[in-house]
């Protein structure tokens, strides 16, 4: 992991509170400050800190840049509040930390994260973009219209082991995001000299019936299906030389969030 996730305590209040500028207070439930918010949940009768509720300060090296609060209920992780240092806003820290949380949930909170939801105010565009880039998709709005709910479900990896949930092409498709489509388009242009129209940057996952056009003849998919296995990792020859070379260069290394 490239970030450090430290349990929040009141000693971090002098660092975190200044991040709650007027916009942050407007678009979160932290009107009274993060410390008051944390104490409220800490004293809730159903809350057990570090068992079903966590508040973490996120560091890059020795520098804190975000704070997050989340609860786990019946295997669903709910991100209730997430504040990024305004001086780091728009630089990719917010989305990359979320990607790390989803990938390394067992190390960070002691639970693998299979599904998650985020509660976001409709006018909080930066948070919406950060969560979308991390793999969350808009699901529904609260009946009162005051907040929107974004959901994440861990995608099954491709036959070769490529993590679809972090892939620019997949994320661009499920979020209808042209910025991510352009990133994927540029990857294929730079790496393979292919000029693929944005309309063809489309995929619902390597195990779906609607996969990216260049993956429709995937040799790893064909080989796995031929041998009646669900992925290359189940093969007695895993990894074969061609797959090992492919994985070393591309699998979970290129065209992905957090690469």
mmCIF file of C-alpha atoms in Angstrom, residues 2-258:
data_model
loop_
_atom_site.group_PDB
_atom_site.id
_atom_site.type_symbol
_atom_site.label_atom_id
_atom_site.label_comp_id
_atom_site.label_asym_id
_atom_site.label_seq_id
_atom_site.Cartn_x
_atom_site.Cartn_y
_atom_site.Cartn_z
ATOM 1 C CA UNK A 2 1.219 3.522 -0.743
ATOM 2 C CA UNK A 3 -0.779 5.255 2.010
ATOM 3 C CA UNK A 4 -0.921 4.903 5.794
ATOM 4 C CA UNK A 5 -4.341 4.528 7.444
ATOM 5 C CA UNK A 6 -4.230 5.689 11.070
ATOM 6 C CA UNK A 7 -7.117 5.492 13.550
ATOM 7 C CA UNK A 8 -8.599 8.917 14.175
ATOM 8 C CA UNK A 9 -8.302 10.323 17.690
ATOM 9 C CA UNK A 10 -8.897 13.827 19.028
ATOM 10 C CA UNK A 11 -5.189 14.571 18.718
ATOM 11 C CA UNK A 12 -5.753 14.856 14.969
ATOM 12 C CA UNK A 13 -8.532 17.437 15.374
ATOM 13 C CA UNK A 14 -6.197 20.459 14.880
ATOM 14 C CA UNK A 15 -5.155 18.950 11.519
ATOM 15 C CA UNK A 16 -8.562 17.800 10.316
ATOM 16 C CA UNK A 17 -10.807 20.659 11.432
ATOM 17 C CA UNK A 18 -9.256 23.261 9.067
ATOM 18 C CA UNK A 19 -10.136 20.967 6.131
ATOM 19 C CA UNK A 20 -13.813 21.588 6.945
ATOM 20 C CA UNK A 21 -14.112 24.815 4.989
ATOM 21 C CA UNK A 22 -17.512 26.322 4.194
ATOM 22 C CA UNK A 23 -18.065 23.927 1.275
ATOM 23 C CA UNK A 24 -17.110 20.867 3.318
ATOM 24 C CA UNK A 25 -19.469 21.852 6.113
ATOM 25 C CA UNK A 26 -22.207 22.536 3.595
ATOM 26 C CA UNK A 27 -21.839 19.183 1.841
ATOM 27 C CA UNK A 28 -21.267 16.903 4.852
ATOM 28 C CA UNK A 29 -22.884 16.042 8.140
ATOM 29 C CA UNK A 30 -20.014 17.596 10.061
ATOM 30 C CA UNK A 31 -21.529 20.978 10.889
ATOM 31 C CA UNK A 32 -20.073 20.796 14.387
ATOM 32 C CA UNK A 33 -16.667 19.587 13.227
ATOM 33 C CA UNK A 34 -15.147 16.161 12.680
ATOM 34 C CA UNK A 35 -14.390 15.594 16.363
ATOM 35 C CA UNK A 36 -18.042 16.106 17.338
ATOM 36 C CA UNK A 37 -19.124 13.865 14.480
ATOM 37 C CA UNK A 38 -16.734 11.119 15.581
ATOM 38 C CA UNK A 39 -17.789 11.385 19.237
ATOM 39 C CA UNK A 40 -21.451 11.104 18.246
ATOM 40 C CA UNK A 41 -20.886 7.786 16.510
ATOM 41 C CA UNK A 42 -18.404 6.613 19.115
ATOM 42 C CA UNK A 43 -21.106 6.940 21.784
ATOM 43 C CA UNK A 44 -23.886 5.399 19.689
ATOM 44 C CA UNK A 45 -25.145 2.216 21.331
ATOM 45 C CA UNK A 46 -24.784 0.161 18.138
ATOM 46 C CA UNK A 47 -21.283 1.370 17.312
ATOM 47 C CA UNK A 48 -18.178 -0.624 18.178
ATOM 48 C CA UNK A 49 -15.091 1.289 17.102
ATOM 49 C CA UNK A 50 -12.825 -0.777 14.838
ATOM 50 C CA UNK A 51 -15.369 -3.584 14.678
ATOM 51 C CA UNK A 52 -18.265 -2.063 12.759
ATOM 52 C CA UNK A 53 -17.236 1.603 12.577
ATOM 53 C CA UNK A 54 -13.932 3.183 11.587
ATOM 54 C CA UNK A 55 -12.582 6.679 11.270
ATOM 55 C CA UNK A 56 -9.166 6.842 9.639
ATOM 56 C CA UNK A 57 -6.726 9.643 8.888
ATOM 57 C CA UNK A 58 -4.963 8.895 5.605
ATOM 58 C CA UNK A 59 -1.290 9.784 5.179
ATOM 59 C CA UNK A 60 1.036 9.980 2.215
ATOM 60 C CA UNK A 61 4.395 9.512 3.878
ATOM 61 C CA UNK A 62 4.253 11.660 6.996
ATOM 62 C CA UNK A 63 1.665 14.062 5.585
ATOM 63 C CA UNK A 64 -2.051 13.561 6.336
ATOM 64 C CA UNK A 65 -4.322 14.456 3.446
ATOM 65 C CA UNK A 66 -7.765 12.987 4.183
ATOM 66 C CA UNK A 67 -10.059 11.627 6.870
ATOM 67 C CA UNK A 68 -12.803 9.063 6.367
ATOM 68 C CA UNK A 69 -15.656 7.587 8.429
ATOM 69 C CA UNK A 70 -17.279 4.279 7.494
ATOM 70 C CA UNK A 71 -19.465 1.596 8.981
ATOM 71 C CA UNK A 72 -20.009 -2.070 8.169
ATOM 72 C CA UNK A 73 -23.515 -3.495 8.371
ATOM 73 C CA UNK A 74 -24.343 -6.982 7.084
ATOM 74 C CA UNK A 75 -21.267 -7.032 4.812
ATOM 75 C CA UNK A 76 -22.084 -3.622 3.249
ATOM 76 C CA UNK A 77 -19.490 -0.931 3.891
ATOM 77 C CA UNK A 78 -21.028 2.556 4.069
ATOM 78 C CA UNK A 79 -18.735 5.537 3.615
ATOM 79 C CA UNK A 80 -20.636 8.207 5.514
ATOM 80 C CA UNK A 81 -18.083 11.027 5.425
ATOM 81 C CA UNK A 82 -14.860 11.606 3.486
ATOM 82 C CA UNK A 83 -12.918 14.865 3.647
ATOM 83 C CA UNK A 84 -9.801 15.594 1.587
ATOM 84 C CA UNK A 85 -7.437 18.439 2.448
ATOM 85 C CA UNK A 86 -8.620 21.255 0.125
ATOM 86 C CA UNK A 87 -5.003 21.928 -0.913
ATOM 87 C CA UNK A 88 -4.898 18.357 -2.323
ATOM 88 C CA UNK A 89 -8.327 18.515 -3.946
ATOM 89 C CA UNK A 90 -8.515 17.641 -7.634
ATOM 90 C CA UNK A 91 -5.091 15.948 -7.662
ATOM 91 C CA UNK A 92 -6.299 12.355 -7.584
ATOM 92 C CA UNK A 93 -5.577 11.708 -3.899
ATOM 93 C CA UNK A 94 -9.225 11.169 -3.035
ATOM 94 C CA UNK A 95 -9.941 8.543 -5.695
ATOM 95 C CA UNK A 96 -6.615 6.718 -5.339
ATOM 96 C CA UNK A 97 -7.101 6.352 -1.577
ATOM 97 C CA UNK A 98 -10.574 4.925 -2.182
ATOM 98 C CA UNK A 99 -9.119 2.438 -4.669
ATOM 99 C CA UNK A 100 -6.601 1.355 -2.034
ATOM 100 C CA UNK A 101 -9.358 0.958 0.568
ATOM 101 C CA UNK A 102 -11.397 -1.251 -1.770
ATOM 102 C CA UNK A 103 -8.379 -3.361 -2.699
ATOM 103 C CA UNK A 104 -6.796 -3.675 0.749
ATOM 104 C CA UNK A 105 -9.868 -3.654 2.987
ATOM 105 C CA UNK A 106 -8.588 -6.659 4.926
ATOM 106 C CA UNK A 107 -5.416 -4.784 5.867
ATOM 107 C CA UNK A 108 -7.152 -1.467 6.589
ATOM 108 C CA UNK A 109 -10.316 -2.495 8.471
ATOM 109 C CA UNK A 110 -9.933 -6.257 8.793
ATOM 110 C CA UNK A 111 -12.631 -7.073 6.222
ATOM 111 C CA UNK A 112 -12.576 -7.760 2.495
ATOM 112 C CA UNK A 113 -14.804 -5.193 0.800
ATOM 113 C CA UNK A 114 -17.200 -6.873 -1.608
ATOM 114 C CA UNK A 115 -19.837 -4.147 -1.709
ATOM 115 C CA UNK A 116 -19.943 -0.565 -0.515
ATOM 116 C CA UNK A 117 -22.051 2.559 -0.708
ATOM 117 C CA UNK A 118 -21.285 6.237 -0.340
ATOM 118 C CA UNK A 119 -23.651 8.981 0.742
ATOM 119 C CA UNK A 120 -22.930 12.169 -1.247
ATOM 120 C CA UNK A 121 -24.662 15.532 -1.481
ATOM 121 C CA UNK A 122 -25.973 16.320 -5.000
ATOM 122 C CA UNK A 123 -23.891 19.499 -5.288
ATOM 123 C CA UNK A 124 -20.646 17.850 -4.158
ATOM 124 C CA UNK A 125 -19.262 17.321 -7.667
ATOM 125 C CA UNK A 126 -15.664 16.645 -6.602
ATOM 126 C CA UNK A 127 -16.728 13.795 -4.313
ATOM 127 C CA UNK A 128 -18.966 12.333 -6.997
ATOM 128 C CA UNK A 129 -16.063 12.265 -9.452
ATOM 129 C CA UNK A 130 -13.666 10.774 -6.895
ATOM 130 C CA UNK A 131 -16.030 7.937 -6.035
ATOM 131 C CA UNK A 132 -16.884 7.282 -9.686
ATOM 132 C CA UNK A 133 -13.213 7.020 -10.593
ATOM 133 C CA UNK A 134 -12.791 4.498 -7.783
ATOM 134 C CA UNK A 135 -15.547 2.300 -9.224
ATOM 135 C CA UNK A 136 -18.727 3.579 -7.539
ATOM 136 C CA UNK A 137 -21.876 4.093 -9.625
ATOM 137 C CA UNK A 138 -24.860 6.339 -8.916
ATOM 138 C CA UNK A 139 -27.710 4.177 -7.631
ATOM 139 C CA UNK A 140 -30.510 6.336 -6.232
ATOM 140 C CA UNK A 141 -31.324 9.507 -4.381
ATOM 141 C CA UNK A 142 -32.856 9.778 -0.928
ATOM 142 C CA UNK A 143 -36.652 10.301 -1.029
ATOM 143 C CA UNK A 144 -36.089 13.768 0.442
ATOM 144 C CA UNK A 145 -33.683 14.564 -2.409
ATOM 145 C CA UNK A 146 -30.980 15.802 -0.050
ATOM 146 C CA UNK A 147 -28.374 13.098 -0.689
ATOM 147 C CA UNK A 148 -27.422 10.654 -3.429
ATOM 148 C CA UNK A 149 -26.262 7.068 -2.948
ATOM 149 C CA UNK A 150 -23.398 5.607 -4.952
ATOM 150 C CA UNK A 151 -22.682 1.885 -4.843
ATOM 151 C CA UNK A 152 -19.678 -0.327 -5.492
ATOM 152 C CA UNK A 153 -19.680 -4.057 -6.155
ATOM 153 C CA UNK A 154 -16.417 -5.886 -6.562
ATOM 154 C CA UNK A 155 -16.128 -7.101 -10.123
ATOM 155 C CA UNK A 156 -14.848 -10.560 -10.911
ATOM 156 C CA UNK A 157 -11.362 -10.373 -12.450
ATOM 157 C CA UNK A 158 -10.766 -11.357 -16.056
ATOM 158 C CA UNK A 159 -9.539 -14.879 -16.830
ATOM 159 C CA UNK A 160 -5.953 -13.572 -16.879
ATOM 160 C CA UNK A 161 -6.368 -11.907 -13.461
ATOM 161 C CA UNK A 162 -6.883 -8.318 -14.666
ATOM 162 C CA UNK A 163 -9.027 -6.413 -12.135
ATOM 163 C CA UNK A 164 -12.015 -5.043 -14.066
ATOM 164 C CA UNK A 165 -13.129 -2.864 -11.164
ATOM 165 C CA UNK A 166 -10.050 -0.648 -11.653
ATOM 166 C CA UNK A 167 -9.979 -0.647 -15.476
ATOM 167 C CA UNK A 168 -10.486 2.712 -17.206
ATOM 168 C CA UNK A 169 -12.563 1.118 -19.977
ATOM 169 C CA UNK A 170 -14.891 -0.629 -17.523
ATOM 170 C CA UNK A 171 -15.197 2.403 -15.237
ATOM 171 C CA UNK A 172 -15.844 4.699 -18.212
ATOM 172 C CA UNK A 173 -18.670 2.403 -19.294
ATOM 173 C CA UNK A 174 -20.494 1.961 -15.999
ATOM 174 C CA UNK A 175 -20.147 5.665 -15.144
ATOM 175 C CA UNK A 176 -20.599 7.009 -18.701
ATOM 176 C CA UNK A 177 -17.413 9.050 -18.164
ATOM 177 C CA UNK A 178 -15.737 10.529 -21.258
ATOM 178 C CA UNK A 179 -12.678 11.601 -19.268
ATOM 179 C CA UNK A 180 -11.959 7.963 -18.444
ATOM 180 C CA UNK A 181 -12.768 6.917 -22.016
ATOM 181 C CA UNK A 182 -10.134 9.356 -23.249
ATOM 182 C CA UNK A 183 -7.560 7.891 -20.824
ATOM 183 C CA UNK A 184 -8.271 4.413 -22.169
ATOM 184 C CA UNK A 185 -8.260 5.662 -25.755
ATOM 185 C CA UNK A 186 -4.852 7.280 -25.212
ATOM 186 C CA UNK A 187 -3.480 4.066 -23.709
ATOM 187 C CA UNK A 188 -4.312 2.040 -26.829
ATOM 188 C CA UNK A 189 -2.935 4.776 -29.058
ATOM 189 C CA UNK A 190 0.354 5.051 -27.154
ATOM 190 C CA UNK A 191 0.850 1.341 -26.525
ATOM 191 C CA UNK A 192 -0.448 -0.235 -29.734
ATOM 192 C CA UNK A 193 -0.809 2.619 -32.213
ATOM 193 C CA UNK A 194 -4.558 2.078 -32.414
ATOM 194 C CA UNK A 195 -6.920 5.012 -32.859
ATOM 195 C CA UNK A 196 -10.093 3.626 -31.300
ATOM 196 C CA UNK A 197 -13.221 5.829 -31.421
ATOM 197 C CA UNK A 198 -14.560 6.840 -28.034
ATOM 198 C CA UNK A 199 -17.816 5.093 -28.894
ATOM 199 C CA UNK A 200 -15.905 1.780 -28.972
ATOM 200 C CA UNK A 201 -14.338 2.283 -25.541
ATOM 201 C CA UNK A 202 -17.001 0.119 -23.955
ATOM 202 C CA UNK A 203 -16.899 -2.935 -21.661
ATOM 203 C CA UNK A 204 -19.042 -4.370 -18.881
ATOM 204 C CA UNK A 205 -16.304 -6.669 -17.608
ATOM 205 C CA UNK A 206 -14.191 -9.510 -18.937
ATOM 206 C CA UNK A 207 -16.698 -12.124 -17.775
ATOM 207 C CA UNK A 208 -19.771 -10.365 -19.125
ATOM 208 C CA UNK A 209 -21.472 -10.827 -22.490
ATOM 209 C CA UNK A 210 -20.528 -7.260 -23.412
ATOM 210 C CA UNK A 211 -16.730 -7.086 -23.451
ATOM 211 C CA UNK A 212 -14.284 -4.686 -25.067
ATOM 212 C CA UNK A 213 -13.839 -5.331 -28.806
ATOM 213 C CA UNK A 214 -10.116 -6.105 -28.498
ATOM 214 C CA UNK A 215 -10.805 -8.700 -25.804
ATOM 215 C CA UNK A 216 -13.397 -10.700 -27.707
ATOM 216 C CA UNK A 217 -10.690 -13.045 -29.004
ATOM 217 C CA UNK A 218 -8.822 -13.195 -25.676
ATOM 218 C CA UNK A 219 -6.612 -16.331 -25.732
ATOM 219 C CA UNK A 220 -6.786 -16.706 -21.931
ATOM 220 C CA UNK A 221 -10.598 -16.690 -22.008
ATOM 221 C CA UNK A 222 -10.682 -19.252 -24.823
ATOM 222 C CA UNK A 223 -8.109 -21.502 -23.163
ATOM 223 C CA UNK A 224 -9.874 -21.426 -19.775
ATOM 224 C CA UNK A 225 -13.243 -22.250 -21.317
ATOM 225 C CA UNK A 226 -11.678 -25.040 -23.408
ATOM 226 C CA UNK A 227 -10.271 -26.670 -20.273
ATOM 227 C CA UNK A 228 -13.412 -26.105 -18.198
ATOM 228 C CA UNK A 229 -11.825 -23.823 -15.612
ATOM 229 C CA UNK A 230 -12.982 -20.406 -14.404
ATOM 230 C CA UNK A 231 -9.602 -18.679 -14.611
ATOM 231 C CA UNK A 232 -5.998 -19.232 -15.614
ATOM 232 C CA UNK A 233 -5.007 -19.451 -11.949
ATOM 233 C CA UNK A 234 -6.806 -22.819 -11.717
ATOM 234 C CA UNK A 235 -4.648 -24.350 -14.450
ATOM 235 C CA UNK A 236 -1.948 -26.863 -13.522
ATOM 236 C CA UNK A 237 0.469 -25.039 -15.839
ATOM 237 C CA UNK A 238 -0.241 -21.608 -14.310
ATOM 238 C CA UNK A 239 1.296 -19.343 -15.237
ATOM 239 C CA UNK A 240 2.268 -20.565 -18.696
ATOM 240 C CA UNK A 241 5.072 -18.610 -20.348
ATOM 241 C CA UNK A 242 2.841 -16.430 -22.606
ATOM 242 C CA UNK A 243 0.573 -15.528 -19.686
ATOM 243 C CA UNK A 244 3.506 -14.782 -17.383
ATOM 244 C CA UNK A 245 4.924 -12.377 -19.953
ATOM 245 C CA UNK A 246 1.523 -10.741 -20.441
ATOM 246 C CA UNK A 247 0.893 -10.408 -16.705
ATOM 247 C CA UNK A 248 4.335 -8.913 -16.118
ATOM 248 C CA UNK A 249 3.651 -6.135 -18.595
ATOM 249 C CA UNK A 250 -0.086 -5.495 -18.466
ATOM 250 C CA UNK A 251 -2.196 -7.274 -15.837
ATOM 251 C CA UNK A 252 -3.129 -4.765 -13.130
ATOM 252 C CA UNK A 253 -0.292 -2.536 -14.301
ATOM 253 C CA UNK A 254 -1.682 -0.582 -17.260
ATOM 254 C CA UNK A 255 -4.876 1.324 -18.161
ATOM 255 C CA UNK A 256 -6.084 1.223 -14.561
ATOM 256 C CA UNK A 257 -6.891 3.546 -11.669
ATOM 257 C CA UNK A 258 -3.969 3.517 -9.246
#
